[in-house]
Tab-separated table of C-alpha atoms and ligand atoms in Angstrom:
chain	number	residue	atom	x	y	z
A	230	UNK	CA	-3.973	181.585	175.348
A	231	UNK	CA	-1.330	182.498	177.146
A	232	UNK	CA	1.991	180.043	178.008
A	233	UNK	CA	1.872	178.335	181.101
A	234	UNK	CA	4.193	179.343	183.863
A	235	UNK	CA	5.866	176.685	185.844
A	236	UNK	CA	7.061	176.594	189.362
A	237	UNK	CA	10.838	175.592	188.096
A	238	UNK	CA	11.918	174.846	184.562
A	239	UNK	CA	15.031	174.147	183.252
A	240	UNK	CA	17.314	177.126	181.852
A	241	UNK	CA	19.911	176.376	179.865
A	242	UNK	CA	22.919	178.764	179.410
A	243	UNK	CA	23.989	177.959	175.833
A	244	UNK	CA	27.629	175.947	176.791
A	245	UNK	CA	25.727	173.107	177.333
A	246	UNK	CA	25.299	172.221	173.552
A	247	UNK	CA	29.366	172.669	173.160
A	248	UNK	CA	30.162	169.713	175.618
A	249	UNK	CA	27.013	168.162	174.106
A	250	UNK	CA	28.470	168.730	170.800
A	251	UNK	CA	31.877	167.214	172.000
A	252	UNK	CA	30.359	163.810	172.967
A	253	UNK	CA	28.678	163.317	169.747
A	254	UNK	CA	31.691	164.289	168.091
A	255	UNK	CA	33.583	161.827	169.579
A	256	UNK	CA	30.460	159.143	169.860
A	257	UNK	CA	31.001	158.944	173.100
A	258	UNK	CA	27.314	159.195	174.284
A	259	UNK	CA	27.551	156.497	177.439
A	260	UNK	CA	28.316	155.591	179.649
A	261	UNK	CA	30.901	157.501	181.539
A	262	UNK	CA	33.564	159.109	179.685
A	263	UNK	CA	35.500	162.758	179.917
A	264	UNK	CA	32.835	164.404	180.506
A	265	UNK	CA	31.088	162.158	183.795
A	266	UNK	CA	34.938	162.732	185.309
A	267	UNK	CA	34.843	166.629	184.671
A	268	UNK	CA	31.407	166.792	185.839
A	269	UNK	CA	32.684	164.901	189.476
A	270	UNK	CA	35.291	167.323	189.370
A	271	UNK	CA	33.587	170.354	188.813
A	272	UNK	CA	30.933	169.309	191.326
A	273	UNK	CA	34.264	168.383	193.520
A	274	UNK	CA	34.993	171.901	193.613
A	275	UNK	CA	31.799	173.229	195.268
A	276	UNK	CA	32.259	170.884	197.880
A	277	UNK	CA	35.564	171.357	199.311
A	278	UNK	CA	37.270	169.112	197.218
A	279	UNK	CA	35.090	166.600	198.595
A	280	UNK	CA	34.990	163.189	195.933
A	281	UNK	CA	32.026	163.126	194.082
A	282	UNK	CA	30.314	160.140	192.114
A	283	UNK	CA	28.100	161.469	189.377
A	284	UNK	CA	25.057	159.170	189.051
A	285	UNK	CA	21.439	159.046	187.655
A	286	UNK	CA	19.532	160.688	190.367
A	287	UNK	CA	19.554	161.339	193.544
A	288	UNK	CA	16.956	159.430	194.765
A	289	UNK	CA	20.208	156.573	193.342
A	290	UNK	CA	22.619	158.771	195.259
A	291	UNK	CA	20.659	158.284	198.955
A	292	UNK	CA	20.121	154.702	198.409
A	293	UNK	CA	24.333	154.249	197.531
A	294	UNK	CA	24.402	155.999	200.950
A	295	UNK	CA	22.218	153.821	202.704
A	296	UNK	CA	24.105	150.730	201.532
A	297	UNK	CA	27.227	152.385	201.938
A	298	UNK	CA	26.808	152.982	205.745
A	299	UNK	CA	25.643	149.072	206.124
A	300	UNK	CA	21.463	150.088	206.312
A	301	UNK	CA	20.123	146.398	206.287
A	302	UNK	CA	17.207	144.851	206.513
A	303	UNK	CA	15.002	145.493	209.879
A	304	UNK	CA	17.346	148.432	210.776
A	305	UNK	CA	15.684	152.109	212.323
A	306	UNK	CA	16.542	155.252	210.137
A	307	UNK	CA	15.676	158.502	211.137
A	308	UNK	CA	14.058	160.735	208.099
A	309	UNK	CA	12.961	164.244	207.850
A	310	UNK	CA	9.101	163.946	207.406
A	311	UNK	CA	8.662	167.269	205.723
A	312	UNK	CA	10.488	166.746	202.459
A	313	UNK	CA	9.772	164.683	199.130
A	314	UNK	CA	9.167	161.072	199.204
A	315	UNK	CA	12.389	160.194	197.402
A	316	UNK	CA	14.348	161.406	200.753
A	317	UNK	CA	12.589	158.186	202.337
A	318	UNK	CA	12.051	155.650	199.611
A	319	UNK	CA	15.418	154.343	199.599
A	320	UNK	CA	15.172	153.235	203.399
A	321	UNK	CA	12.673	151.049	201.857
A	322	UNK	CA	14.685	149.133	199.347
A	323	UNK	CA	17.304	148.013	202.029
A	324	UNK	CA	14.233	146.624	203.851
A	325	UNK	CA	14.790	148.945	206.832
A	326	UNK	CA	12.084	151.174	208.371
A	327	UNK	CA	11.988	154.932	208.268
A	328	UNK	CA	11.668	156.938	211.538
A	329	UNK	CA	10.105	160.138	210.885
A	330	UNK	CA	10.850	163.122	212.732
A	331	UNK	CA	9.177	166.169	212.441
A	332	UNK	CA	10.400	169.804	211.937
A	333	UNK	CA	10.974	173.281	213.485
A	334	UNK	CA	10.052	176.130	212.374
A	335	UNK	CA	12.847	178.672	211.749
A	336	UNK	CA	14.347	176.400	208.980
A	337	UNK	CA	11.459	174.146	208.171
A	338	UNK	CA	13.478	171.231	208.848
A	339	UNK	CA	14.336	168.440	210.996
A	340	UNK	CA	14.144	169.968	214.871
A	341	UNK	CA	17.105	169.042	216.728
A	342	UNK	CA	15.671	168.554	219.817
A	343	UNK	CA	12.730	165.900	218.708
A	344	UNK	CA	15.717	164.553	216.968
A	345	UNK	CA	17.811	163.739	219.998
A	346	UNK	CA	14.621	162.673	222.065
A	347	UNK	CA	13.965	160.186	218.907
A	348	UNK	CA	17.544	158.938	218.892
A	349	UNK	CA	17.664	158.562	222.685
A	350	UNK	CA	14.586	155.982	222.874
A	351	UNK	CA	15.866	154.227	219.643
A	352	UNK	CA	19.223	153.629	221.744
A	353	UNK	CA	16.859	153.122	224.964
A	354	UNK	CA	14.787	149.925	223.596
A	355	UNK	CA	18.236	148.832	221.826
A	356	UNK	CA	17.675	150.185	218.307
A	357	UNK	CA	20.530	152.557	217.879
A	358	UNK	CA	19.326	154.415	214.412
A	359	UNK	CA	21.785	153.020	211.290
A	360	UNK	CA	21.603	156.795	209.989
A	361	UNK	CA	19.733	160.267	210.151
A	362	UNK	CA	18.573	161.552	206.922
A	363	UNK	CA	18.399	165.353	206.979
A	364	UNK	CA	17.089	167.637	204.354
A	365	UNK	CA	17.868	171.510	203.287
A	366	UNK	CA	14.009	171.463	202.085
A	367	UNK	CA	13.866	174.327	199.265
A	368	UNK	CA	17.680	174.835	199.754
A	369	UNK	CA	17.167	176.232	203.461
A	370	UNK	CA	20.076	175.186	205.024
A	371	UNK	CA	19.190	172.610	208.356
A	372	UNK	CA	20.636	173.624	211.732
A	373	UNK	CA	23.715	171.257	211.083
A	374	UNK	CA	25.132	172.607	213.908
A	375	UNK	CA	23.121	170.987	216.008
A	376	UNK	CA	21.963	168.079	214.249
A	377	UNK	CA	25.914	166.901	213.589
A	378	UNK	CA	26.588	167.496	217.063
A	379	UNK	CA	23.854	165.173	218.369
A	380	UNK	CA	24.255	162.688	215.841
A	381	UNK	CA	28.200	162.780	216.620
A	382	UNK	CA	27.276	162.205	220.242
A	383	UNK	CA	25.522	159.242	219.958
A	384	UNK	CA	27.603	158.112	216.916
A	385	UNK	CA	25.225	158.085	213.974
A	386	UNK	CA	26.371	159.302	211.041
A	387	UNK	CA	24.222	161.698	208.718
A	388	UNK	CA	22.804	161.533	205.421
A	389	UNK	CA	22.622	165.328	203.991
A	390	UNK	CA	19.843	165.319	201.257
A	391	UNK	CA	21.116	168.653	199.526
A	392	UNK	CA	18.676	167.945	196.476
A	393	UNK	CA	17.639	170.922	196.369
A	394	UNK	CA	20.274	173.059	198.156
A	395	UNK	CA	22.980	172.992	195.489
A	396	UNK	CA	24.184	176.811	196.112
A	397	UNK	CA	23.144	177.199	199.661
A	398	UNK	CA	25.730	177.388	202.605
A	399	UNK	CA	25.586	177.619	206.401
A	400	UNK	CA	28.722	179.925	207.933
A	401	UNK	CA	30.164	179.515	204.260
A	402	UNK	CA	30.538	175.808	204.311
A	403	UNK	CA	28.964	174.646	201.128
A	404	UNK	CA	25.592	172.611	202.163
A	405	UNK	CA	26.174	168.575	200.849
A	406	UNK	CA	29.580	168.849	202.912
A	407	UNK	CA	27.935	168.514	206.054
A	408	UNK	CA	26.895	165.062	206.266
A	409	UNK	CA	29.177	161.766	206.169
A	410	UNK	CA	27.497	161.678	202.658
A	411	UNK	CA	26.019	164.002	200.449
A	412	UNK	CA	23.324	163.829	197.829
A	413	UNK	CA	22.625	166.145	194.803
A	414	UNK	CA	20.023	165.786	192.384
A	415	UNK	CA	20.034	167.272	188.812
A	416	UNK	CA	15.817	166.636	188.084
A	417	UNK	CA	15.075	168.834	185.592
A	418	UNK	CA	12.902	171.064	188.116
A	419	UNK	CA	16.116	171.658	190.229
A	420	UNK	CA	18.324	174.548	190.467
A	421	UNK	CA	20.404	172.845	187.665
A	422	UNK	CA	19.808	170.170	185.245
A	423	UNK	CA	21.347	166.998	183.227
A	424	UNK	CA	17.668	166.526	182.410
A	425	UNK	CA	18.096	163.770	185.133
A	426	UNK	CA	21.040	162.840	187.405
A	427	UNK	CA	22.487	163.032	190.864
A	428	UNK	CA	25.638	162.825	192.797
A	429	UNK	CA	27.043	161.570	195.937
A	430	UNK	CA	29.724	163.528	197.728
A	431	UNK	CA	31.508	161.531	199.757
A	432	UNK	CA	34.198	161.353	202.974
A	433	UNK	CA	36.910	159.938	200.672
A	434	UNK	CA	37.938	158.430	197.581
A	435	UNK	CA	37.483	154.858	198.858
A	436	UNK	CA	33.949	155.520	199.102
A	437	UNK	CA	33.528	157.337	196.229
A	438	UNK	CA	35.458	154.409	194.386
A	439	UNK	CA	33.013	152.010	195.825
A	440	UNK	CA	29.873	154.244	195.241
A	441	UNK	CA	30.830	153.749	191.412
A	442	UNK	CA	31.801	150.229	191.841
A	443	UNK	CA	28.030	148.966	192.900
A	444	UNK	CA	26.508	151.868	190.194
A	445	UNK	CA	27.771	149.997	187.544
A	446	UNK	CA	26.849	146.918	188.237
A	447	UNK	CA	29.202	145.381	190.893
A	448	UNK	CA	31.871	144.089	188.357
A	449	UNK	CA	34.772	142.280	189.738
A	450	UNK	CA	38.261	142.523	188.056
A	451	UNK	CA	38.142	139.861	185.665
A	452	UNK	CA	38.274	139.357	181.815
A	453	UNK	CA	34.638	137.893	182.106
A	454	UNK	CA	31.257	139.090	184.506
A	455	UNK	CA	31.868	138.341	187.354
A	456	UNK	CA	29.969	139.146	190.941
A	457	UNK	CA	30.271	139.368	194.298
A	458	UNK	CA	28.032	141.484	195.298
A	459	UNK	CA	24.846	142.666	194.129
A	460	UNK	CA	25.243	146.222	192.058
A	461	UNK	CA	23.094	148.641	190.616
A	462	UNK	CA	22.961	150.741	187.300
A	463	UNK	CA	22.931	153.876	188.844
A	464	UNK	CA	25.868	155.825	186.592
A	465	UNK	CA	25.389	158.650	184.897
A	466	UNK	CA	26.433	159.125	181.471
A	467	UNK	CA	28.436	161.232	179.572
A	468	UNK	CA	25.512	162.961	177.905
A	469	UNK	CA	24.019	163.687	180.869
A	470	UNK	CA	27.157	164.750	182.305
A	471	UNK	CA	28.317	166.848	179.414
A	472	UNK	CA	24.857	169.327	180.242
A	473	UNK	CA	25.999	169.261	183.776
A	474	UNK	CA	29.186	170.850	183.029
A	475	UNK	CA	27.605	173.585	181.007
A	476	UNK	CA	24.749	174.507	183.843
A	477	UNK	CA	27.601	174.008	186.501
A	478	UNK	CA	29.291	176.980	184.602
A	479	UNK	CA	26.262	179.294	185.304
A	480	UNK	CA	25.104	177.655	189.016
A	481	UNK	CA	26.229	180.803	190.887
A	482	UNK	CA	24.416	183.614	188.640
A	483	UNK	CA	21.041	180.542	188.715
A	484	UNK	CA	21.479	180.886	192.494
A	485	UNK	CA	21.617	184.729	192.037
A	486	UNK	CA	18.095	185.094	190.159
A	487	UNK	CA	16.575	182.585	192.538
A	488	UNK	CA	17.252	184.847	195.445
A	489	UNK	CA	16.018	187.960	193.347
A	490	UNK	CA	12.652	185.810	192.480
A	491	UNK	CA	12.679	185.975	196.186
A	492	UNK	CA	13.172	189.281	197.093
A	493	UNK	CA	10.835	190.385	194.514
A	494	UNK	CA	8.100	188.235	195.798
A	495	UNK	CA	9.044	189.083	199.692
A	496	UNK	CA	8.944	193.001	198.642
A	497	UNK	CA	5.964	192.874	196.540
A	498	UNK	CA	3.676	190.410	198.857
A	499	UNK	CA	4.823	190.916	202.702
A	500	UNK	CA	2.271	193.724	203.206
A	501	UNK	CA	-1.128	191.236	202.967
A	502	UNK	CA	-2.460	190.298	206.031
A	503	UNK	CA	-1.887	186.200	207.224
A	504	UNK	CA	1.382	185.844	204.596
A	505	UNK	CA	4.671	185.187	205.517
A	506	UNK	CA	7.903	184.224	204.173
A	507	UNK	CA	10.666	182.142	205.248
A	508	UNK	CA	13.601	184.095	206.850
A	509	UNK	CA	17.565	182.997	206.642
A	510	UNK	CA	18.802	182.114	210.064
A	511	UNK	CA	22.623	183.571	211.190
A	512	UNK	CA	24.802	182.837	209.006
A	513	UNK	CA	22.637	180.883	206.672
A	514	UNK	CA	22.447	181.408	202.766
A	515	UNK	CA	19.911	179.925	200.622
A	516	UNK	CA	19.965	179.250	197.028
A	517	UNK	CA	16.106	180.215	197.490
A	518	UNK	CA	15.222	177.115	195.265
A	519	UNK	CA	11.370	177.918	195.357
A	520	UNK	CA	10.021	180.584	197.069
A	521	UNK	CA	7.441	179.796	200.087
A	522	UNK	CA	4.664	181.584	201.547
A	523	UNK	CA	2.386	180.678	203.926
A	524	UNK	CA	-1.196	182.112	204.337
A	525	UNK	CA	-2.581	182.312	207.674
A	526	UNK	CA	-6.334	182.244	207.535
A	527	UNK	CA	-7.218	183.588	210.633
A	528	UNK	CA	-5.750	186.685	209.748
A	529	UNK	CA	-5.853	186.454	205.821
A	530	UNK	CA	-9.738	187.625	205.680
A	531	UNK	CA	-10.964	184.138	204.078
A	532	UNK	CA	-7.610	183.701	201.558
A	533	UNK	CA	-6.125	180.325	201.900
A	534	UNK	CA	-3.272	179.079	199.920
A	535	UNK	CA	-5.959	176.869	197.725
A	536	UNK	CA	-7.837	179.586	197.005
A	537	UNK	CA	-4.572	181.178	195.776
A	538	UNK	CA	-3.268	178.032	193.869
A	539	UNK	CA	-6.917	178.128	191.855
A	540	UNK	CA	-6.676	181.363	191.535
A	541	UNK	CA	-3.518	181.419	189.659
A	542	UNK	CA	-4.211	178.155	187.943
A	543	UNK	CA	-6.807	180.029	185.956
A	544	UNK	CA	-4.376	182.128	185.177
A	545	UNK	CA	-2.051	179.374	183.809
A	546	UNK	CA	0.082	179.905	186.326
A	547	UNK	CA	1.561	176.696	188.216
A	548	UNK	CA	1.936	177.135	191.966
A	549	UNK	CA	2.120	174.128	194.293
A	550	UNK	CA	1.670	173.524	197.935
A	551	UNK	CA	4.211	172.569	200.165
A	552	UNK	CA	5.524	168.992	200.376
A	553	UNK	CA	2.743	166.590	202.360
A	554	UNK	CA	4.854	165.461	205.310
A	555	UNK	CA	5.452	161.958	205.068
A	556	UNK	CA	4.356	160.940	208.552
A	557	UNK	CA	1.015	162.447	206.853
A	558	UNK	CA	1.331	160.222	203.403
A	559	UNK	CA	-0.888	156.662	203.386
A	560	UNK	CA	2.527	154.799	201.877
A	561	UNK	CA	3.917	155.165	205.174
A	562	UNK	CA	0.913	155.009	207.750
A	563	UNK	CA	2.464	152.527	209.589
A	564	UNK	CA	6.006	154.223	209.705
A	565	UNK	CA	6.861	154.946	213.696
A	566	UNK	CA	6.860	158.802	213.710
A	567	UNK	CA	7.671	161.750	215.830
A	568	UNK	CA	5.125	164.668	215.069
A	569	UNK	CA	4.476	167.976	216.656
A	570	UNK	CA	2.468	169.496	213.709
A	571	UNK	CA	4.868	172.106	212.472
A	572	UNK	CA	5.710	170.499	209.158
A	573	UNK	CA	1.300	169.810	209.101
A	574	UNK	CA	0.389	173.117	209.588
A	575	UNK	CA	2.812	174.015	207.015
A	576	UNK	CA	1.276	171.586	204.524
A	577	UNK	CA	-1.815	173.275	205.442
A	578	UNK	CA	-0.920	176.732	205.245
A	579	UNK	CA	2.171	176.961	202.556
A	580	UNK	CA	2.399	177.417	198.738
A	581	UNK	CA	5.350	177.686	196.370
A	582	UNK	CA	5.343	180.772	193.574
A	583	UNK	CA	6.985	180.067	190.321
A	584	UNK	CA	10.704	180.176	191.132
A	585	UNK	CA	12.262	179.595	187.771
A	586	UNK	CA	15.675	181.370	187.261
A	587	UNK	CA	14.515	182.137	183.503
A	588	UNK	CA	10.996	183.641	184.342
A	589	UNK	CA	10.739	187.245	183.702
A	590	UNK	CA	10.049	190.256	185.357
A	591	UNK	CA	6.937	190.540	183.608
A	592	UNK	CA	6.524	187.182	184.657
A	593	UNK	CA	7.012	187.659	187.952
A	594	UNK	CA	4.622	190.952	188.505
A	595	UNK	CA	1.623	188.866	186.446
A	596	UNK	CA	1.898	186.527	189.589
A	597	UNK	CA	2.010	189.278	192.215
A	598	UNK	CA	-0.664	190.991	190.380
A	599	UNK	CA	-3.231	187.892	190.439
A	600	UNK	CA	-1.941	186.998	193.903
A	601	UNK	CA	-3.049	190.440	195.379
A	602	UNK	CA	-6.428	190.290	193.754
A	603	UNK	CA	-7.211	187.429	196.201
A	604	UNK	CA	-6.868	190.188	199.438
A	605	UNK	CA	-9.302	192.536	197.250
B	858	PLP	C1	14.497	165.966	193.918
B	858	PLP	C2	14.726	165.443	195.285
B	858	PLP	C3	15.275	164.176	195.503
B	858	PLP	C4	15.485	163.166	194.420
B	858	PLP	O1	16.252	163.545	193.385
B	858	PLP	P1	16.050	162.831	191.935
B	858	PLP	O2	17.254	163.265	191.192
B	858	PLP	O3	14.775	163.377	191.376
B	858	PLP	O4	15.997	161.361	192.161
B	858	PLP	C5	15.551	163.797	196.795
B	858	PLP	N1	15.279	164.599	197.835
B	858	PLP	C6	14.716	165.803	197.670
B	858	PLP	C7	14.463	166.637	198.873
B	858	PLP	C8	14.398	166.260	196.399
B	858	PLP	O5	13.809	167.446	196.245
């Protein structure tokens, strides 16, 4: 029986175990410590000396955004549909309602101009959106150019959900800079890994100060507990932290492989009939998180991406379809939603190939091989 092959596990470089080693040393296992602060700062320096709050997820990081920029009860924000739920669960815990808006298809994320025409009507019936939340879905970078220039003119600030972009850029501005905040996530199927974390980046220390004010636990100055407002326990700790510094050390060659996984699979694949892959835009750069296809059936000869996800599942070979849009997902069927069946079709149509920065190129040709056997 052979090993199973997943779509994105985590590869550790070796360093990790030295700033591991370091915080056991020293017994100082959580939470915070030297090694949360070099971690911020590390992360800091990817993102134009941006301050960073290191935390314990990003799904944590998005909601300290919403609360940050005042998201309340009863108020409208926009949301990608086509991305994971955890881009749109946070909405939900301030009480406030997501507004989905659908995506284009030369990024596979948010369209601009369903954007605007969703933002105008929000301001038209008097329910100015409290925040956009835009996604670089498998670390393709959005087009920020046009989505921070629309959300400038009618004066709602962005939410940049760079979970899984850590690496990618758009004209070499680093994406999570974008945004008025940014989130990372450090999930143990991302590009890098504390096992489980996430960051915020953030306009300026203030925030960042006040991001990990309320993530541990809202504590006034005062010898005793005291409260003033309600907090969370959303800090990472210095374990945690301590493998971030390690992986952080190696993000650049991780981002490196990923985009050779690509290639390879791009080279290897593009000649079957009905498959596609996703191209950069100008001036674009993706850290190729997972790498995409679609299958078109109509021109496929009967091969649809299930047919190819059993196929390699026999094989032991994990592949997974694209994200179910959330306009699409029974949790929010009542959600208000702007849909023109791009991120649907993709749903329909798309599968992701084990992307892993540690698979090998044997790996990689036993899923090419058992892919191709579909078109035979
Ligand atoms: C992984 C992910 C998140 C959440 O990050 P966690 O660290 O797992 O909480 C949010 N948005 C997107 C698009 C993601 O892929």
């Amino acid at each position: 029986m052979q090993n199973k092959m997943w779509l994105s596990s985590p590869h550790m470089c070796g360093r990790e175990e030295g700033y591991v080693k370091d915080a056991f040393d020293t017994n100082w296992i959580a939470p915070l410590g030297p090694h949360v602060n070099g971690f911020e700062q590390g992360l800091s320096a990817r993102m134009l000396e941006h301050p960073v709050a290191a935390l314990s997820s990003g799904t944590a990081a998005l909601h300290l955004a919403l609360i940050l920029l005042g998201v309340e009860r009863d108020d409208v924000v926009i949301c990608q549909s086509f991305t994971f739920s955890a881009s749109a669960n946070p909405i939900v815990y301030q009480g406030a309602v997501p507004y989905f808006v659908d995506s284009e298809a030369d990024t596979w994320n948010m369209d601009p101009d369903l954007l605007e025409e969703a933002i105008s009507r929000l301001v038209t019936v008097g329910k100015r959106p409290k925040a956009v939340v835009v996604v670089h879905l498998y670390g393709m970078p959005a087009k920020m150019d046009r989505i921070t220039e629309i959300c400038e003119r009618y004066q709602v600030p962005v939410v940049e959900d760079a979970a899984e972009a850590l690496g990618s850029a758009l004209h070499e501005k680093p994406c999570g800079t974008f945004g008025r905040f940014g989130v990372l996530s450090f999930n143990g199927n991302k590009i890098i890994t504390t096992s489980g974390g996430g960051a915020l980046v953030c306009p300026d220390d203030a925030f960042a100060e006040r991001a990990r004010f309320l993530a541990t636990q809202a504590r006034d100055t005062a010898p005793h507990y005291q409260h003033s407002v309600i907090g969370y326990n959303y800090r990472m700790s210095n374990v945690c932290a301590a493998i971030g510094r390690g992986q952080l050390e190696v993000l650049d060659q991780r981002v490196e492989q990923r985009r050779k996984n690509f290639a390879y699979y791009q080279e290897t694949l593009s000649d079957l009939p009905g498959i596609s892959f996703l191209s950069e835009t100008a001036g674009s750069f993706s850290n190729r998180w997972l790498t995409c296809m679609t299958i078109d059936p109509d021109h496929s000869g009967g091969v649809t991406r299930e047919s190819v996800r059993l196929a390699l599942e026999t094989q032991q070979i994990e592949s997974r379809p694209l994200w179910k849009p959330m306009h699409l997902q029974p949790v929010f069927a009542n959600a208000p939603a702007m849909s023109t069946g791009v991120s649907e079709r993709l749903f329909n149509t798309g599968l992701c190939l084990p992307s892993g920065s540690n698979l090998t190129s044997e790996d990689l040709s036993r899923v090419v091989e058992h892919i191709r056997k579909n078109w035979k």
